[in-house]
Amino acid sequence: MDHEAHVRRLWRHRGTTLPTPRRGPRQQLDLDDLLDAGIAIADESGLAAVSTRAIAGRFGKTPMALYPYVGTKEELLALMQDHACAMPTWTDPATTLADDLQAWSGALFDVYVAHPWLASRPWSQATQGPCEQDWLERLLQILARWRAPETPTVTMLYATIRACAETTASYLHMDHRGMSGWLAQAEETTRQIPDYADRYPLSTSQQPVTANWQDAPRAALTSAVDLLAGALPAR
């Protein structure tokens, strides 16, 4: 990995300049356009569908033509990851710690739902780019405002948001056939195990938390954030 070139690409809009080839024709493609194309492919077909060939094809170029712009495949994915998680603009409620954490968590949750493949990128592959750094800095500002502990709050929030977003993405992609199959198996389980409810009285008596089951992960996130905020010592 060419760390200098990669960092310059990541921070191209925040104080660095893009690396330029030492020889050959002047660059004809825009890095933001290439990343937008890669993100569109990942959103449509998953991260496995992303390749320099797939992206280059959208611009009538060869895969090798992309290397001066994006670097290696892993560098490309890191650039896409940071580009896709650009933080939207909102004003912190600054009314309670819970309200501020709800606003931050909801905004990041929406980004992960819009780009489900983001949650599949492990934490070990954090980009160290400006957009990811924006999210962490904003969260630490909130915790500092309310004098709440940073650890393990940061880890718990990120983990919960990622998990709920992954579940939401799975629910959104579950068609009627998949839902019918799930219900059919549940019905067959109760038929084959007549005392199923007696064995598991607490879990089988649970009621839906939302009218639409696809909204349940977001409702769970809201409850989890309130629970966490309530447990944190804050001024």
mmCIF file with all atom_site columns, C-alpha atoms in Angstrom, residues 11-214:
data_model
loop_
_atom_site.group_PDB
_atom_site.id
_atom_site.type_symbol
_atom_site.label_atom_id
_atom_site.label_alt_id
_atom_site.label_comp_id
_atom_site.label_asym_id
_atom_site.label_entity_id
_atom_site.label_seq_id
_atom_site.pdbx_PDB_ins_code
_atom_site.Cartn_x
_atom_site.Cartn_y
_atom_site.Cartn_z
_atom_site.occupancy
_atom_site.B_iso_or_equiv
_atom_site.pdbx_formal_charge
_atom_site.auth_seq_id
_atom_site.auth_comp_id
_atom_site.auth_asym_id
_atom_site.auth_atom_id
_atom_site.pdbx_PDB_model_num
ATOM 1   C CA . TRP A 1 11  ? -8.258  13.769  2.663   1.00 0.00 ? 11  TRP A CA 1
ATOM 2   C CA . ARG A 1 12  ? -8.480  15.337  -0.814  1.00 0.00 ? 12  ARG A CA 1
ATOM 3   C CA . HIS A 1 13  ? -11.261 17.698  0.271   1.00 0.00 ? 13  HIS A CA 1
ATOM 4   C CA . ARG A 1 14  ? -9.763  18.504  3.665   1.00 0.00 ? 14  ARG A CA 1
ATOM 5   C CA . GLY A 1 15  ? -6.345  19.950  2.938   1.00 0.00 ? 15  GLY A CA 1
ATOM 6   C CA . THR A 1 16  ? -4.429  17.510  0.759   1.00 0.00 ? 16  THR A CA 1
ATOM 7   C CA . THR A 1 17  ? -4.090  17.272  -3.005  1.00 0.00 ? 17  THR A CA 1
ATOM 8   C CA . LEU A 1 18  ? -4.605  14.196  -5.123  1.00 0.00 ? 18  LEU A CA 1
ATOM 9   C CA . PRO A 1 19  ? -1.488  12.337  -6.237  1.00 0.00 ? 19  PRO A CA 1
ATOM 10  C CA . THR A 1 20  ? -0.753  12.759  -9.936  1.00 0.00 ? 20  THR A CA 1
ATOM 11  C CA . PRO A 1 21  ? 1.020   10.306  -12.233 1.00 0.00 ? 21  PRO A CA 1
ATOM 12  C CA . ARG A 1 22  ? 4.660   11.066  -12.912 1.00 0.00 ? 22  ARG A CA 1
ATOM 13  C CA . ARG A 1 23  ? 4.233   10.247  -16.562 1.00 0.00 ? 23  ARG A CA 1
ATOM 14  C CA . GLY A 1 24  ? 1.511   9.409   -19.029 1.00 0.00 ? 24  GLY A CA 1
ATOM 15  C CA . PRO A 1 25  ? -1.647  11.301  -19.983 1.00 0.00 ? 25  PRO A CA 1
ATOM 16  C CA . ARG A 1 26  ? -3.305  13.731  -17.608 1.00 0.00 ? 26  ARG A CA 1
ATOM 17  C CA . GLN A 1 27  ? -6.061  12.260  -15.491 1.00 0.00 ? 27  GLN A CA 1
ATOM 18  C CA . GLN A 1 28  ? -9.450  12.352  -17.185 1.00 0.00 ? 28  GLN A CA 1
ATOM 19  C CA . LEU A 1 29  ? -11.662 10.893  -14.475 1.00 0.00 ? 29  LEU A CA 1
ATOM 20  C CA . ASP A 1 30  ? -12.923 12.378  -11.223 1.00 0.00 ? 30  ASP A CA 1
ATOM 21  C CA . LEU A 1 31  ? -12.290 10.357  -8.058  1.00 0.00 ? 31  LEU A CA 1
ATOM 22  C CA . ASP A 1 32  ? -15.631 11.337  -6.526  1.00 0.00 ? 32  ASP A CA 1
ATOM 23  C CA . ASP A 1 33  ? -17.416 10.073  -9.655  1.00 0.00 ? 33  ASP A CA 1
ATOM 24  C CA . LEU A 1 34  ? -15.557 6.762   -9.469  1.00 0.00 ? 34  LEU A CA 1
ATOM 25  C CA . LEU A 1 35  ? -16.438 6.328   -5.804  1.00 0.00 ? 35  LEU A CA 1
ATOM 26  C CA . ASP A 1 36  ? -20.079 7.232   -6.449  1.00 0.00 ? 36  ASP A CA 1
ATOM 27  C CA . ALA A 1 37  ? -20.167 4.510   -9.106  1.00 0.00 ? 37  ALA A CA 1
ATOM 28  C CA . GLY A 1 38  ? -18.621 1.950   -6.754  1.00 0.00 ? 38  GLY A CA 1
ATOM 29  C CA . ILE A 1 39  ? -21.061 2.876   -3.999  1.00 0.00 ? 39  ILE A CA 1
ATOM 30  C CA . ALA A 1 40  ? -23.995 2.533   -6.407  1.00 0.00 ? 40  ALA A CA 1
ATOM 31  C CA . ILE A 1 41  ? -22.823 -0.967  -7.348  1.00 0.00 ? 41  ILE A CA 1
ATOM 32  C CA . ALA A 1 42  ? -22.417 -1.951  -3.697  1.00 0.00 ? 42  ALA A CA 1
ATOM 33  C CA . ASP A 1 43  ? -25.850 -0.545  -2.813  1.00 0.00 ? 43  ASP A CA 1
ATOM 34  C CA . GLU A 1 44  ? -27.479 -2.443  -5.663  1.00 0.00 ? 44  GLU A CA 1
ATOM 35  C CA . SER A 1 45  ? -25.648 -5.767  -5.567  1.00 0.00 ? 45  SER A CA 1
ATOM 36  C CA . GLY A 1 46  ? -23.510 -5.937  -2.448  1.00 0.00 ? 46  GLY A CA 1
ATOM 37  C CA . LEU A 1 47  ? -19.846 -5.387  -1.783  1.00 0.00 ? 47  LEU A CA 1
ATOM 38  C CA . ALA A 1 48  ? -18.818 -8.589  -3.566  1.00 0.00 ? 48  ALA A CA 1
ATOM 39  C CA . ALA A 1 49  ? -19.985 -7.073  -6.850  1.00 0.00 ? 49  ALA A CA 1
ATOM 40  C CA . VAL A 1 50  ? -17.569 -4.150  -6.568  1.00 0.00 ? 50  VAL A CA 1
ATOM 41  C CA . SER A 1 51  ? -14.445 -4.406  -8.704  1.00 0.00 ? 51  SER A CA 1
ATOM 42  C CA . THR A 1 52  ? -12.269 -2.066  -10.699 1.00 0.00 ? 52  THR A CA 1
ATOM 43  C CA . ARG A 1 53  ? -13.587 -3.816  -13.801 1.00 0.00 ? 53  ARG A CA 1
ATOM 44  C CA . ALA A 1 54  ? -17.215 -3.130  -12.871 1.00 0.00 ? 54  ALA A CA 1
ATOM 45  C CA . ILE A 1 55  ? -16.509 0.511   -12.073 1.00 0.00 ? 55  ILE A CA 1
ATOM 46  C CA . ALA A 1 56  ? -14.281 1.063   -15.101 1.00 0.00 ? 56  ALA A CA 1
ATOM 47  C CA . GLY A 1 57  ? -16.954 -0.386  -17.358 1.00 0.00 ? 57  GLY A CA 1
ATOM 48  C CA . ARG A 1 58  ? -19.326 2.400   -16.357 1.00 0.00 ? 58  ARG A CA 1
ATOM 49  C CA . PHE A 1 59  ? -16.837 4.920   -17.724 1.00 0.00 ? 59  PHE A CA 1
ATOM 50  C CA . GLY A 1 60  ? -15.738 2.990   -20.796 1.00 0.00 ? 60  GLY A CA 1
ATOM 51  C CA . LYS A 1 61  ? -12.285 2.382   -19.315 1.00 0.00 ? 61  LYS A CA 1
ATOM 52  C CA . THR A 1 62  ? -10.124 -0.634  -18.569 1.00 0.00 ? 62  THR A CA 1
ATOM 53  C CA . PRO A 1 63  ? -9.560  -1.811  -14.978 1.00 0.00 ? 63  PRO A CA 1
ATOM 54  C CA . MET A 1 64  ? -5.885  -0.805  -15.147 1.00 0.00 ? 64  MET A CA 1
ATOM 55  C CA . ALA A 1 65  ? -6.917  2.737   -16.018 1.00 0.00 ? 65  ALA A CA 1
ATOM 56  C CA . LEU A 1 66  ? -8.430  3.112   -12.533 1.00 0.00 ? 66  LEU A CA 1
ATOM 57  C CA . TYR A 1 67  ? -5.302  2.253   -10.563 1.00 0.00 ? 67  TYR A CA 1
ATOM 58  C CA . PRO A 1 68  ? -3.781  5.780   -10.666 1.00 0.00 ? 68  PRO A CA 1
ATOM 59  C CA . TYR A 1 69  ? -7.069  7.119   -9.287  1.00 0.00 ? 69  TYR A CA 1
ATOM 60  C CA . VAL A 1 70  ? -7.984  4.634   -6.536  1.00 0.00 ? 70  VAL A CA 1
ATOM 61  C CA . GLY A 1 71  ? -4.933  2.481   -5.845  1.00 0.00 ? 71  GLY A CA 1
ATOM 62  C CA . THR A 1 72  ? -5.428  -1.146  -4.843  1.00 0.00 ? 72  THR A CA 1
ATOM 63  C CA . LYS A 1 73  ? -8.765  -2.925  -4.385  1.00 0.00 ? 73  LYS A CA 1
ATOM 64  C CA . GLU A 1 74  ? -8.573  -2.541  -0.607  1.00 0.00 ? 74  GLU A CA 1
ATOM 65  C CA . GLU A 1 75  ? -7.726  1.138   -0.951  1.00 0.00 ? 75  GLU A CA 1
ATOM 66  C CA . LEU A 1 76  ? -10.715 1.528   -3.275  1.00 0.00 ? 76  LEU A CA 1
ATOM 67  C CA . LEU A 1 77  ? -13.046 -0.052  -0.724  1.00 0.00 ? 77  LEU A CA 1
ATOM 68  C CA . ALA A 1 78  ? -11.681 2.171   2.039   1.00 0.00 ? 78  ALA A CA 1
ATOM 69  C CA . LEU A 1 79  ? -12.216 5.264   -0.118  1.00 0.00 ? 79  LEU A CA 1
ATOM 70  C CA . MET A 1 80  ? -15.777 4.140   -0.870  1.00 0.00 ? 80  MET A CA 1
ATOM 71  C CA . GLN A 1 81  ? -16.420 3.460   2.812   1.00 0.00 ? 81  GLN A CA 1
ATOM 72  C CA . ASP A 1 82  ? -15.375 6.908   3.934   1.00 0.00 ? 82  ASP A CA 1
ATOM 73  C CA . HIS A 1 83  ? -17.089 8.636   1.003   1.00 0.00 ? 83  HIS A CA 1
ATOM 74  C CA . ALA A 1 84  ? -20.377 6.814   1.682   1.00 0.00 ? 84  ALA A CA 1
ATOM 75  C CA . CYS A 1 85  ? -20.519 7.687   5.375   1.00 0.00 ? 85  CYS A CA 1
ATOM 76  C CA . ALA A 1 86  ? -20.394 11.457  4.945   1.00 0.00 ? 86  ALA A CA 1
ATOM 77  C CA . MET A 1 87  ? -22.118 12.963  7.966   1.00 0.00 ? 87  MET A CA 1
ATOM 78  C CA . PRO A 1 88  ? -25.340 14.899  7.308   1.00 0.00 ? 88  PRO A CA 1
ATOM 79  C CA . THR A 1 89  ? -26.032 18.247  8.941   1.00 0.00 ? 89  THR A CA 1
ATOM 80  C CA . TRP A 1 90  ? -28.158 18.477  12.061  1.00 0.00 ? 90  TRP A CA 1
ATOM 81  C CA . THR A 1 91  ? -28.275 20.540  15.233  1.00 0.00 ? 91  THR A CA 1
ATOM 82  C CA . ASP A 1 92  ? -27.814 18.747  18.538  1.00 0.00 ? 92  ASP A CA 1
ATOM 83  C CA . PRO A 1 93  ? -30.978 19.129  20.658  1.00 0.00 ? 93  PRO A CA 1
ATOM 84  C CA . ALA A 1 94  ? -28.736 19.830  23.694  1.00 0.00 ? 94  ALA A CA 1
ATOM 85  C CA . THR A 1 95  ? -31.748 19.179  25.917  1.00 0.00 ? 95  THR A CA 1
ATOM 86  C CA . THR A 1 96  ? -30.674 15.888  27.486  1.00 0.00 ? 96  THR A CA 1
ATOM 87  C CA . LEU A 1 97  ? -27.906 13.363  26.942  1.00 0.00 ? 97  LEU A CA 1
ATOM 88  C CA . ALA A 1 98  ? -30.497 10.896  25.652  1.00 0.00 ? 98  ALA A CA 1
ATOM 89  C CA . ASP A 1 99  ? -31.821 13.387  23.079  1.00 0.00 ? 99  ASP A CA 1
ATOM 90  C CA . ASP A 1 100 ? -28.331 14.146  21.774  1.00 0.00 ? 100 ASP A CA 1
ATOM 91  C CA . LEU A 1 101 ? -27.412 10.465  21.550  1.00 0.00 ? 101 LEU A CA 1
ATOM 92  C CA . GLN A 1 102 ? -30.707 9.671   19.816  1.00 0.00 ? 102 GLN A CA 1
ATOM 93  C CA . ALA A 1 103 ? -30.021 12.324  17.163  1.00 0.00 ? 103 ALA A CA 1
ATOM 94  C CA . TRP A 1 104 ? -26.484 11.064  16.559  1.00 0.00 ? 104 TRP A CA 1
ATOM 95  C CA . SER A 1 105 ? -27.463 7.389   16.545  1.00 0.00 ? 105 SER A CA 1
ATOM 96  C CA . GLY A 1 106 ? -30.449 7.947   14.269  1.00 0.00 ? 106 GLY A CA 1
ATOM 97  C CA . ALA A 1 107 ? -28.347 9.825   11.739  1.00 0.00 ? 107 ALA A CA 1
ATOM 98  C CA . LEU A 1 108 ? -25.662 7.133   11.612  1.00 0.00 ? 108 LEU A CA 1
ATOM 99  C CA . PHE A 1 109 ? -28.312 4.399   11.494  1.00 0.00 ? 109 PHE A CA 1
ATOM 100 C CA . ASP A 1 110 ? -29.845 6.033   8.408   1.00 0.00 ? 110 ASP A CA 1
ATOM 101 C CA . VAL A 1 111 ? -26.452 6.074   6.684   1.00 0.00 ? 111 VAL A CA 1
ATOM 102 C CA . TYR A 1 112 ? -25.909 2.378   7.398   1.00 0.00 ? 112 TYR A CA 1
ATOM 103 C CA . VAL A 1 113 ? -29.391 1.494   6.166   1.00 0.00 ? 113 VAL A CA 1
ATOM 104 C CA . ALA A 1 114 ? -28.833 3.496   2.972   1.00 0.00 ? 114 ALA A CA 1
ATOM 105 C CA . HIS A 1 115 ? -25.553 1.624   2.417   1.00 0.00 ? 115 HIS A CA 1
ATOM 106 C CA . PRO A 1 116 ? -26.014 -1.811  4.055   1.00 0.00 ? 116 PRO A CA 1
ATOM 107 C CA . TRP A 1 117 ? -22.545 -3.001  3.038   1.00 0.00 ? 117 TRP A CA 1
ATOM 108 C CA . LEU A 1 118 ? -20.943 -0.474  5.408   1.00 0.00 ? 118 LEU A CA 1
ATOM 109 C CA . ALA A 1 119 ? -21.838 -2.657  8.381   1.00 0.00 ? 119 ALA A CA 1
ATOM 110 C CA . SER A 1 120 ? -20.116 -5.627  6.742   1.00 0.00 ? 120 SER A CA 1
ATOM 111 C CA . ARG A 1 121 ? -16.787 -3.805  6.795   1.00 0.00 ? 121 ARG A CA 1
ATOM 112 C CA . PRO A 1 122 ? -15.080 -4.903  10.048  1.00 0.00 ? 122 PRO A CA 1
ATOM 113 C CA . TRP A 1 123 ? -13.876 -2.352  12.572  1.00 0.00 ? 123 TRP A CA 1
ATOM 114 C CA . SER A 1 124 ? -10.320 -3.457  11.843  1.00 0.00 ? 124 SER A CA 1
ATOM 115 C CA . GLN A 1 125 ? -10.800 -1.823  8.434   1.00 0.00 ? 125 GLN A CA 1
ATOM 116 C CA . ALA A 1 126 ? -11.657 1.636   9.698   1.00 0.00 ? 126 ALA A CA 1
ATOM 117 C CA . THR A 1 127 ? -10.600 4.098   7.024   1.00 0.00 ? 127 THR A CA 1
ATOM 118 C CA . GLN A 1 128 ? -9.068  6.779   9.275   1.00 0.00 ? 128 GLN A CA 1
ATOM 119 C CA . GLY A 1 129 ? -10.644 9.150   6.785   1.00 0.00 ? 129 GLY A CA 1
ATOM 120 C CA . PRO A 1 130 ? -12.334 12.492  7.441   1.00 0.00 ? 130 PRO A CA 1
ATOM 121 C CA . CYS A 1 131 ? -15.934 11.318  7.226   1.00 0.00 ? 131 CYS A CA 1
ATOM 122 C CA . GLU A 1 132 ? -15.515 8.494   9.727   1.00 0.00 ? 132 GLU A CA 1
ATOM 123 C CA . GLN A 1 133 ? -13.555 10.841  11.957  1.00 0.00 ? 133 GLN A CA 1
ATOM 124 C CA . ASP A 1 134 ? -16.402 13.376  11.816  1.00 0.00 ? 134 ASP A CA 1
ATOM 125 C CA . TRP A 1 135 ? -18.808 10.866  13.373  1.00 0.00 ? 135 TRP A CA 1
ATOM 126 C CA . LEU A 1 136 ? -16.486 9.953   16.221  1.00 0.00 ? 136 LEU A CA 1
ATOM 127 C CA . GLU A 1 137 ? -15.605 13.580  16.957  1.00 0.00 ? 137 GLU A CA 1
ATOM 128 C CA . ARG A 1 138 ? -19.286 14.553  17.053  1.00 0.00 ? 138 ARG A CA 1
ATOM 129 C CA . LEU A 1 139 ? -20.072 11.724  19.464  1.00 0.00 ? 139 LEU A CA 1
ATOM 130 C CA . LEU A 1 140 ? -17.170 12.655  21.743  1.00 0.00 ? 140 LEU A CA 1
ATOM 131 C CA . GLN A 1 141 ? -18.367 16.256  21.736  1.00 0.00 ? 141 GLN A CA 1
ATOM 132 C CA . ILE A 1 142 ? -21.786 15.095  22.922  1.00 0.00 ? 142 ILE A CA 1
ATOM 133 C CA . LEU A 1 143 ? -20.311 12.971  25.689  1.00 0.00 ? 143 LEU A CA 1
ATOM 134 C CA . ALA A 1 144 ? -18.030 15.825  26.753  1.00 0.00 ? 144 ALA A CA 1
ATOM 135 C CA . ARG A 1 145 ? -20.982 18.250  26.845  1.00 0.00 ? 145 ARG A CA 1
ATOM 136 C CA . TRP A 1 146 ? -22.779 16.036  29.330  1.00 0.00 ? 146 TRP A CA 1
ATOM 137 C CA . ARG A 1 147 ? -19.623 14.844  31.088  1.00 0.00 ? 147 ARG A CA 1
ATOM 138 C CA . ALA A 1 148 ? -20.505 11.262  30.274  1.00 0.00 ? 148 ALA A CA 1
ATOM 139 C CA . PRO A 1 149 ? -17.831 8.536   30.078  1.00 0.00 ? 149 PRO A CA 1
ATOM 140 C CA . GLU A 1 150 ? -16.425 7.766   26.649  1.00 0.00 ? 150 GLU A CA 1
ATOM 141 C CA . THR A 1 151 ? -15.687 4.104   27.369  1.00 0.00 ? 151 THR A CA 1
ATOM 142 C CA . PRO A 1 152 ? -17.554 1.821   26.819  1.00 0.00 ? 152 PRO A CA 1
ATOM 143 C CA . THR A 1 153 ? -20.210 4.223   25.462  1.00 0.00 ? 153 THR A CA 1
ATOM 144 C CA . VAL A 1 154 ? -18.585 4.627   22.050  1.00 0.00 ? 154 VAL A CA 1
ATOM 145 C CA . THR A 1 155 ? -18.179 0.895   21.489  1.00 0.00 ? 155 THR A CA 1
ATOM 146 C CA . MET A 1 156 ? -21.688 0.063   22.684  1.00 0.00 ? 156 MET A CA 1
ATOM 147 C CA . LEU A 1 157 ? -23.305 2.681   20.439  1.00 0.00 ? 157 LEU A CA 1
ATOM 148 C CA . TYR A 1 158 ? -21.416 1.734   17.310  1.00 0.00 ? 158 TYR A CA 1
ATOM 149 C CA . ALA A 1 159 ? -22.026 -1.983  17.885  1.00 0.00 ? 159 ALA A CA 1
ATOM 150 C CA . THR A 1 160 ? -25.747 -1.501  18.493  1.00 0.00 ? 160 THR A CA 1
ATOM 151 C CA . ILE A 1 161 ? -26.225 0.751   15.479  1.00 0.00 ? 161 ILE A CA 1
ATOM 152 C CA . ARG A 1 162 ? -24.372 -1.636  13.178  1.00 0.00 ? 162 ARG A CA 1
ATOM 153 C CA . ALA A 1 163 ? -26.346 -4.647  14.412  1.00 0.00 ? 163 ALA A CA 1
ATOM 154 C CA . CYS A 1 164 ? -29.729 -2.922  14.110  1.00 0.00 ? 164 CYS A CA 1
ATOM 155 C CA . ALA A 1 165 ? -28.878 -1.573  10.656  1.00 0.00 ? 165 ALA A CA 1
ATOM 156 C CA . GLU A 1 166 ? -27.793 -5.014  9.448   1.00 0.00 ? 166 GLU A CA 1
ATOM 157 C CA . THR A 1 167 ? -31.086 -6.483  10.662  1.00 0.00 ? 167 THR A CA 1
ATOM 158 C CA . THR A 1 168 ? -33.055 -3.695  8.989   1.00 0.00 ? 168 THR A CA 1
ATOM 159 C CA . ALA A 1 169 ? -31.257 -4.310  5.702   1.00 0.00 ? 169 ALA A CA 1
ATOM 160 C CA . SER A 1 170 ? -32.057 -8.017  5.936   1.00 0.00 ? 170 SER A CA 1
ATOM 161 C CA . TYR A 1 171 ? -35.701 -7.285  6.675   1.00 0.00 ? 171 TYR A CA 1
ATOM 162 C CA . LEU A 1 172 ? -35.982 -4.859  3.761   1.00 0.00 ? 172 LEU A CA 1
ATOM 163 C CA . HIS A 1 173 ? -34.635 -7.498  1.391   1.00 0.00 ? 173 HIS A CA 1
ATOM 164 C CA . MET A 1 174 ? -36.940 -10.218 2.709   1.00 0.00 ? 174 MET A CA 1
ATOM 165 C CA . ASP A 1 175 ? -39.701 -10.689 0.157   1.00 0.00 ? 175 ASP A CA 1
ATOM 166 C CA . HIS A 1 176 ? -43.174 -12.133 0.761   1.00 0.00 ? 176 HIS A CA 1
ATOM 167 C CA . ARG A 1 177 ? -41.889 -15.611 -0.031  1.00 0.00 ? 177 ARG A CA 1
ATOM 168 C CA . GLY A 1 178 ? -39.224 -15.325 2.647   1.00 0.00 ? 178 GLY A CA 1
ATOM 169 C CA . MET A 1 179 ? -41.707 -14.040 5.193   1.00 0.00 ? 179 MET A CA 1
ATOM 170 C CA . SER A 1 180 ? -44.205 -16.757 4.296   1.00 0.00 ? 180 SER A CA 1
ATOM 171 C CA . GLY A 1 181 ? -41.490 -19.367 4.738   1.00 0.00 ? 181 GLY A CA 1
ATOM 172 C CA . TRP A 1 182 ? -40.604 -17.999 8.171   1.00 0.00 ? 182 TRP A CA 1
ATOM 173 C CA . LEU A 1 183 ? -44.242 -18.090 9.280   1.00 0.00 ? 183 LEU A CA 1
ATOM 174 C CA . ALA A 1 184 ? -44.729 -21.571 7.855   1.00 0.00 ? 184 ALA A CA 1
ATOM 175 C CA . GLN A 1 185 ? -41.776 -22.898 9.834   1.00 0.00 ? 185 GLN A CA 1
ATOM 176 C CA . ALA A 1 186 ? -43.044 -21.206 13.003  1.00 0.00 ? 186 ALA A CA 1
ATOM 177 C CA . GLU A 1 187 ? -46.438 -22.822 12.554  1.00 0.00 ? 187 GLU A CA 1
ATOM 178 C CA . GLU A 1 188 ? -44.863 -26.198 11.852  1.00 0.00 ? 188 GLU A CA 1
ATOM 179 C CA . THR A 1 189 ? -42.725 -25.881 14.984  1.00 0.00 ? 189 THR A CA 1
ATOM 180 C CA . THR A 1 190 ? -45.794 -25.372 17.178  1.00 0.00 ? 190 THR A CA 1
ATOM 181 C CA . ARG A 1 191 ? -47.466 -28.320 15.435  1.00 0.00 ? 191 ARG A CA 1
ATOM 182 C CA . GLN A 1 192 ? -44.530 -30.646 15.913  1.00 0.00 ? 192 GLN A CA 1
ATOM 183 C CA . ILE A 1 193 ? -43.835 -29.418 19.479  1.00 0.00 ? 193 ILE A CA 1
ATOM 184 C CA . PRO A 1 194 ? -47.294 -29.103 21.088  1.00 0.00 ? 194 PRO A CA 1
ATOM 185 C CA . ASP A 1 195 ? -45.895 -27.887 24.420  1.00 0.00 ? 195 ASP A CA 1
ATOM 186 C CA . TYR A 1 196 ? -43.643 -25.298 22.765  1.00 0.00 ? 196 TYR A CA 1
ATOM 187 C CA . ALA A 1 197 ? -45.335 -22.374 24.532  1.00 0.00 ? 197 ALA A CA 1
ATOM 188 C CA . ASP A 1 198 ? -45.126 -24.186 27.875  1.00 0.00 ? 198 ASP A CA 1
ATOM 189 C CA . ARG A 1 199 ? -41.389 -24.747 27.404  1.00 0.00 ? 199 ARG A CA 1
ATOM 190 C CA . TYR A 1 200 ? -40.720 -21.146 26.443  1.00 0.00 ? 200 TYR A CA 1
ATOM 191 C CA . PRO A 1 201 ? -43.503 -19.094 28.057  1.00 0.00 ? 201 PRO A CA 1
ATOM 192 C CA . LEU A 1 202 ? -41.630 -15.801 28.199  1.00 0.00 ? 202 LEU A CA 1
ATOM 193 C CA . SER A 1 203 ? -40.327 -15.720 24.629  1.00 0.00 ? 203 SER A CA 1
ATOM 194 C CA . THR A 1 204 ? -43.569 -16.975 23.077  1.00 0.00 ? 204 THR A CA 1
ATOM 195 C CA . SER A 1 205 ? -45.648 -14.370 24.930  1.00 0.00 ? 205 SER A CA 1
ATOM 196 C CA . GLN A 1 206 ? -43.662 -11.432 23.538  1.00 0.00 ? 206 GLN A CA 1
ATOM 197 C CA . GLN A 1 207 ? -45.754 -8.906  21.622  1.00 0.00 ? 207 GLN A CA 1
ATOM 198 C CA . PRO A 1 208 ? -44.588 -6.974  18.522  1.00 0.00 ? 208 PRO A CA 1
ATOM 199 C CA . VAL A 1 209 ? -42.944 -3.682  19.398  1.00 0.00 ? 209 VAL A CA 1
ATOM 200 C CA . THR A 1 210 ? -44.016 -2.044  16.129  1.00 0.00 ? 210 THR A CA 1
ATOM 201 C CA . ALA A 1 211 ? -47.008 -2.365  13.831  1.00 0.00 ? 211 ALA A CA 1
ATOM 202 C CA . ASN A 1 212 ? -44.658 -3.119  10.932  1.00 0.00 ? 212 ASN A CA 1
ATOM 203 C CA . TRP A 1 213 ? -42.113 -5.805  11.804  1.00 0.00 ? 213 TRP A CA 1
ATOM 204 C CA . GLN A 1 214 ? -39.574 -4.191  9.465   1.00 0.00 ? 214 GLN A CA 1
#
